[in-house]
Tab-separated table of C-alpha atoms in Angstrom:
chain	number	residue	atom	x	y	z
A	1	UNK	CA	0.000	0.000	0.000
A	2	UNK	CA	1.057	3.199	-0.894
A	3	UNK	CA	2.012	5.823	1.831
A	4	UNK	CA	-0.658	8.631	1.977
A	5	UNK	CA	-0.149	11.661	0.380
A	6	UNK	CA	-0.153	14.866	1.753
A	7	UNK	CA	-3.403	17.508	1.323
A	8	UNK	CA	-2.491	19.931	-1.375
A	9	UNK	CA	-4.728	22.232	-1.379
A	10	UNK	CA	-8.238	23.187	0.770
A	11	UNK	CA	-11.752	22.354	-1.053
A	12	UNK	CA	-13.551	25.157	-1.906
A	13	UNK	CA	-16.623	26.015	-4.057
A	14	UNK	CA	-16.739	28.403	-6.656
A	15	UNK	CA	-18.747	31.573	-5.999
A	16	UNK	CA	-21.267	30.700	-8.878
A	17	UNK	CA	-21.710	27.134	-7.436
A	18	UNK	CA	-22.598	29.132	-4.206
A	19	UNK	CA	-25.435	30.930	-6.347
A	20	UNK	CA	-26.640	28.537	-7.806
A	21	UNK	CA	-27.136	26.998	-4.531
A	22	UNK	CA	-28.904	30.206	-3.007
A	23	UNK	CA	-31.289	30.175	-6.070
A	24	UNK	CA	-32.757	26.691	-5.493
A	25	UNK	CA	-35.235	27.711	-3.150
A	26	UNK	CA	-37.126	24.632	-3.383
A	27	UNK	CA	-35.057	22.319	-4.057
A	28	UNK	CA	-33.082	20.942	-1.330
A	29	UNK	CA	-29.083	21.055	-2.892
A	30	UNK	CA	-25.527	20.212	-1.677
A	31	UNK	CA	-21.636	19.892	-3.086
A	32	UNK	CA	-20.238	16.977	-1.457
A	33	UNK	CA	-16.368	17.076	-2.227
A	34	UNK	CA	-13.171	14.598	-1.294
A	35	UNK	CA	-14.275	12.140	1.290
A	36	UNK	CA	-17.845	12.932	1.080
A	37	UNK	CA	-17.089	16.047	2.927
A	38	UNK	CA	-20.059	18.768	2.501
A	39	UNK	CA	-18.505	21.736	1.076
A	40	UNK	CA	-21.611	23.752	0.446
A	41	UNK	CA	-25.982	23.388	1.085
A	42	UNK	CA	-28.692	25.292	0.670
A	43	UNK	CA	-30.940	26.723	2.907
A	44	UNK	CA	-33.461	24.141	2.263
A	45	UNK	CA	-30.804	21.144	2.633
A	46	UNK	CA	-29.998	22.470	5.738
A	47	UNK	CA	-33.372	22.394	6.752
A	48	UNK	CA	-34.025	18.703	5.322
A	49	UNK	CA	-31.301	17.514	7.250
A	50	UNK	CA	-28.852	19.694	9.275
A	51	UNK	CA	-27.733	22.586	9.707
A	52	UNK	CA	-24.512	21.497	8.426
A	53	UNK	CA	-22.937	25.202	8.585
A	54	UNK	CA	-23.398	25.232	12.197
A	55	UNK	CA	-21.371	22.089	12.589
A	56	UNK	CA	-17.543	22.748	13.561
A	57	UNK	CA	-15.358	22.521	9.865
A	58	UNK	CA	-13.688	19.358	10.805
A	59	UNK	CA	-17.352	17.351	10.836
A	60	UNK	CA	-19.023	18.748	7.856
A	61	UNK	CA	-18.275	15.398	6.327
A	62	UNK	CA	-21.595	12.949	5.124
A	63	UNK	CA	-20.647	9.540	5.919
A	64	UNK	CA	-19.304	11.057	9.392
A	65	UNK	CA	-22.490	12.512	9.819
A	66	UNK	CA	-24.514	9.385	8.926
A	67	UNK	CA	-23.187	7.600	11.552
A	68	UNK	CA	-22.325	9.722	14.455
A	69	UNK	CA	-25.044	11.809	14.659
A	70	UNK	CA	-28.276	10.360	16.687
A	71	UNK	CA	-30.337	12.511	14.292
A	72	UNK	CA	-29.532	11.256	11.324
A	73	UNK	CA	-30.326	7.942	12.501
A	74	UNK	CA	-33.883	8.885	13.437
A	75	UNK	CA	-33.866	11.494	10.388
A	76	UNK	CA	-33.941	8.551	7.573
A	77	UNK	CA	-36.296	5.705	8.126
A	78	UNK	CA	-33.969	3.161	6.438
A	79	UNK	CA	-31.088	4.785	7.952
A	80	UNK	CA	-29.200	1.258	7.971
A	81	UNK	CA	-29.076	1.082	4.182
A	82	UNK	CA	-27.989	4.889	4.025
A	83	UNK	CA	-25.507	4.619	6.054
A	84	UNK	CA	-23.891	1.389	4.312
A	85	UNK	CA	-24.226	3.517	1.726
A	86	UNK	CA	-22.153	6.432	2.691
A	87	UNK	CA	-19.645	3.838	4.116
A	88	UNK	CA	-19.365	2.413	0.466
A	89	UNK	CA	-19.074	5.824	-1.230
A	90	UNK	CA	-16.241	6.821	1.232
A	91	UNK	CA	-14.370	3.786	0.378
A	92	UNK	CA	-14.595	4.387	-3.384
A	93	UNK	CA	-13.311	7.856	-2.677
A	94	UNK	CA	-10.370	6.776	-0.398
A	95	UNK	CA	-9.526	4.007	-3.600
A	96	UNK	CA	-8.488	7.452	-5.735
A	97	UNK	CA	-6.399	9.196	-3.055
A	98	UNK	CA	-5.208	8.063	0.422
A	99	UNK	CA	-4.394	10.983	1.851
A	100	UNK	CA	-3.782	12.050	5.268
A	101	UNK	CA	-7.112	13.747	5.861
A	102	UNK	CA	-9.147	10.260	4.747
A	103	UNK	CA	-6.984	8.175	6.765
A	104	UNK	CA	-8.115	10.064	10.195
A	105	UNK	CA	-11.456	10.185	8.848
A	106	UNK	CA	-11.252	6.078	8.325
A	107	UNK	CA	-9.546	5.592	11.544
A	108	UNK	CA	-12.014	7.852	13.948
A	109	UNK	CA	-15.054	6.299	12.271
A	110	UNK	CA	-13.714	2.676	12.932
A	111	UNK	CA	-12.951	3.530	16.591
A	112	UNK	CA	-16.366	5.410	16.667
A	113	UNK	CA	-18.751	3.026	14.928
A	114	UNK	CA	-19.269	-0.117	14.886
A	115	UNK	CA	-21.353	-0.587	12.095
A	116	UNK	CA	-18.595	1.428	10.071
A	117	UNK	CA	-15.871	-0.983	11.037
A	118	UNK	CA	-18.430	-4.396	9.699
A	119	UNK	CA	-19.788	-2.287	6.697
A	120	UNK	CA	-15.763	-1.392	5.781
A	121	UNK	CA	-14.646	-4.207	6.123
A	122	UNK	CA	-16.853	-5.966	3.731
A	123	UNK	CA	-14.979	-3.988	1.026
A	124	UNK	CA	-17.775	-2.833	-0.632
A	125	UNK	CA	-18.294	-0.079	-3.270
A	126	UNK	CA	-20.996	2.489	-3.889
A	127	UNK	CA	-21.209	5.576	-6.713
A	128	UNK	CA	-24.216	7.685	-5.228
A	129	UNK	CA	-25.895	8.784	-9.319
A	130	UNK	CA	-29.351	8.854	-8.249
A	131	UNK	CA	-31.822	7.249	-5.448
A	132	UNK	CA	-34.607	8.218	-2.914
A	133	UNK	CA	-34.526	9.103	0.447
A	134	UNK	CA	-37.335	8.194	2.860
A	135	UNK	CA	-37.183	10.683	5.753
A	136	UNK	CA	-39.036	11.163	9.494
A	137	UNK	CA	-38.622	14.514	9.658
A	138	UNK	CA	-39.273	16.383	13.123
A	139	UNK	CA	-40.655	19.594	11.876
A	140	UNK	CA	-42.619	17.758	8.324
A	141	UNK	CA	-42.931	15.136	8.918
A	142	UNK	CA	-43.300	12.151	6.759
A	143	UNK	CA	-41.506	12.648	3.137
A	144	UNK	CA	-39.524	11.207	0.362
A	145	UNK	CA	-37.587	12.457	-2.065
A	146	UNK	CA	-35.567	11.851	-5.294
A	147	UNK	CA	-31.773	12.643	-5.785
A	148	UNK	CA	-30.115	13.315	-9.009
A	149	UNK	CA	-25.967	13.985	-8.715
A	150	UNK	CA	-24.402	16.312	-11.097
A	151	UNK	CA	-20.826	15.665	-10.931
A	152	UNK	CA	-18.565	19.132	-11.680
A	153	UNK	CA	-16.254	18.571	-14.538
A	154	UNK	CA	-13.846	21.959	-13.734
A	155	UNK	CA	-13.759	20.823	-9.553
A	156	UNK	CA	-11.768	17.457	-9.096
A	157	UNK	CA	-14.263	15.558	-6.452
A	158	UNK	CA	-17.280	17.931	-6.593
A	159	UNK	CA	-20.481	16.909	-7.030
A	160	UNK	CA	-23.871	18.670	-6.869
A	161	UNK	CA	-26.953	16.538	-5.231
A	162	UNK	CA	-30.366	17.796	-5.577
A	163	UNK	CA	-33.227	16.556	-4.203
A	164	UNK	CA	-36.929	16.960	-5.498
A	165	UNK	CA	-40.001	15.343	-4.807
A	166	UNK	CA	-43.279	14.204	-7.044
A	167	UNK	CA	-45.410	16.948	-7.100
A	168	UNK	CA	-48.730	16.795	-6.115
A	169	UNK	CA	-47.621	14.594	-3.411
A	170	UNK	CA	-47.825	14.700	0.343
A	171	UNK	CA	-44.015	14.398	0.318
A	172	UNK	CA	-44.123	17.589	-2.478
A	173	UNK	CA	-46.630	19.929	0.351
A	174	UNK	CA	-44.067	19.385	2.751
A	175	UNK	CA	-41.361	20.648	0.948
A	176	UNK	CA	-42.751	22.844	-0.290
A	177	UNK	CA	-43.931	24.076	3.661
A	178	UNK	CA	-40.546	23.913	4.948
A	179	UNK	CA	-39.162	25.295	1.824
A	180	UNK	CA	-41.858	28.456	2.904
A	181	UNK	CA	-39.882	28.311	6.155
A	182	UNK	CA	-35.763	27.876	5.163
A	183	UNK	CA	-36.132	31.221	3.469
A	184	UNK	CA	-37.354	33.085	6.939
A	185	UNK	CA	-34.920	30.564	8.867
A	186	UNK	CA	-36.274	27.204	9.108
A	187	UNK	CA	-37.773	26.141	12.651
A	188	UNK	CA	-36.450	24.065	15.438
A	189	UNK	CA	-35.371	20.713	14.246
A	190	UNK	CA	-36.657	19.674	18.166
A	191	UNK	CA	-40.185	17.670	18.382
């Protein structure tokens, strides 16, 4: 195995990605980067699932999220499944570069998780292109939603998620109600 190779250079989003993000106002969107890290959401993602801004740098990451944070386990109602596949996805990053920063990520999550260390050890493989999402949310309640990745052709690593539901759905009203809400700063996540 090949030693790991030093970070080069910081993630960052480009300030039209960032627009684009701000102008989805119902559409829940993110840029996951380089690990699955979350380099940028919208005010609706953030309201879907976390506040992800508020969270210190160093754990804006998805698969970290997806398996140390209590709400995320009683956020998606087949959390199990998500979760393997975050674990997958992160190990089909780590294939393409080893650095430093994925190592500690890999090594806190197997000392952390449990269900990390079985799911990563199975070896498995996961590209995230497109899927649902069946959620409990606190505040919404019942919903599901469709994803669609857009992967960024100028930024190594980016991709763009968006989420939608069907209209004319009871998944699509709430949304579309906590869409109503993100824009005026979306309401405690508490029950």
């Amino acid at each position: 195995m090949l030693p790991p190779r030093a970070r080069t250079t910081a993630q960052r989003v480009r300030p039209a990605m960032h627009q684009l993000l701000e102008s989805l106002t119902s559409q829940p969107a993110l840029v996951l980067g380089h690990r699955t890290d979350i380099l940028a959401t919208n005010p609706l993602a953030r309201a879907l699932f976390a506040d992800f801004d508020a969270l210190p740098a160093r754990h804006r990451n998805y698969a970290r999220w997806m398996l140390l944070d209590e709400e995320a386990r009683t956020l998606f109602v087949d959390w199990e499944q998500q979760a393997r596949n975050a674990v997958e996805a992160l190990r089909l990053d780590s294939a393409a570069a080893a650095d430093a920063d994925t190592q500690r990520l890999i090594g806190e999550l197997s000392l952390a998780s449990a269900d990390f260390q079985r799911w990563w050890s199975d070896h498995r493989v996961h590209l995230r292109t497109h899927g649902t999402k069946r959620l409990r949310h606190p505040v919404v309640g019942a919903l599901e939603v469709q994803f669609e990745t857009l992967a960024l052709p100028g930024d190594d690593h980016q991709v763009l998620y968006v989420y939608t539901a069907e209209p004319r759905t009871a998944s699509h009203d709430a949304l579309t109600l906590l869409s109503s809400w993100s824009g005026r700063g979306a309401p405690s996540r508490e029950r």
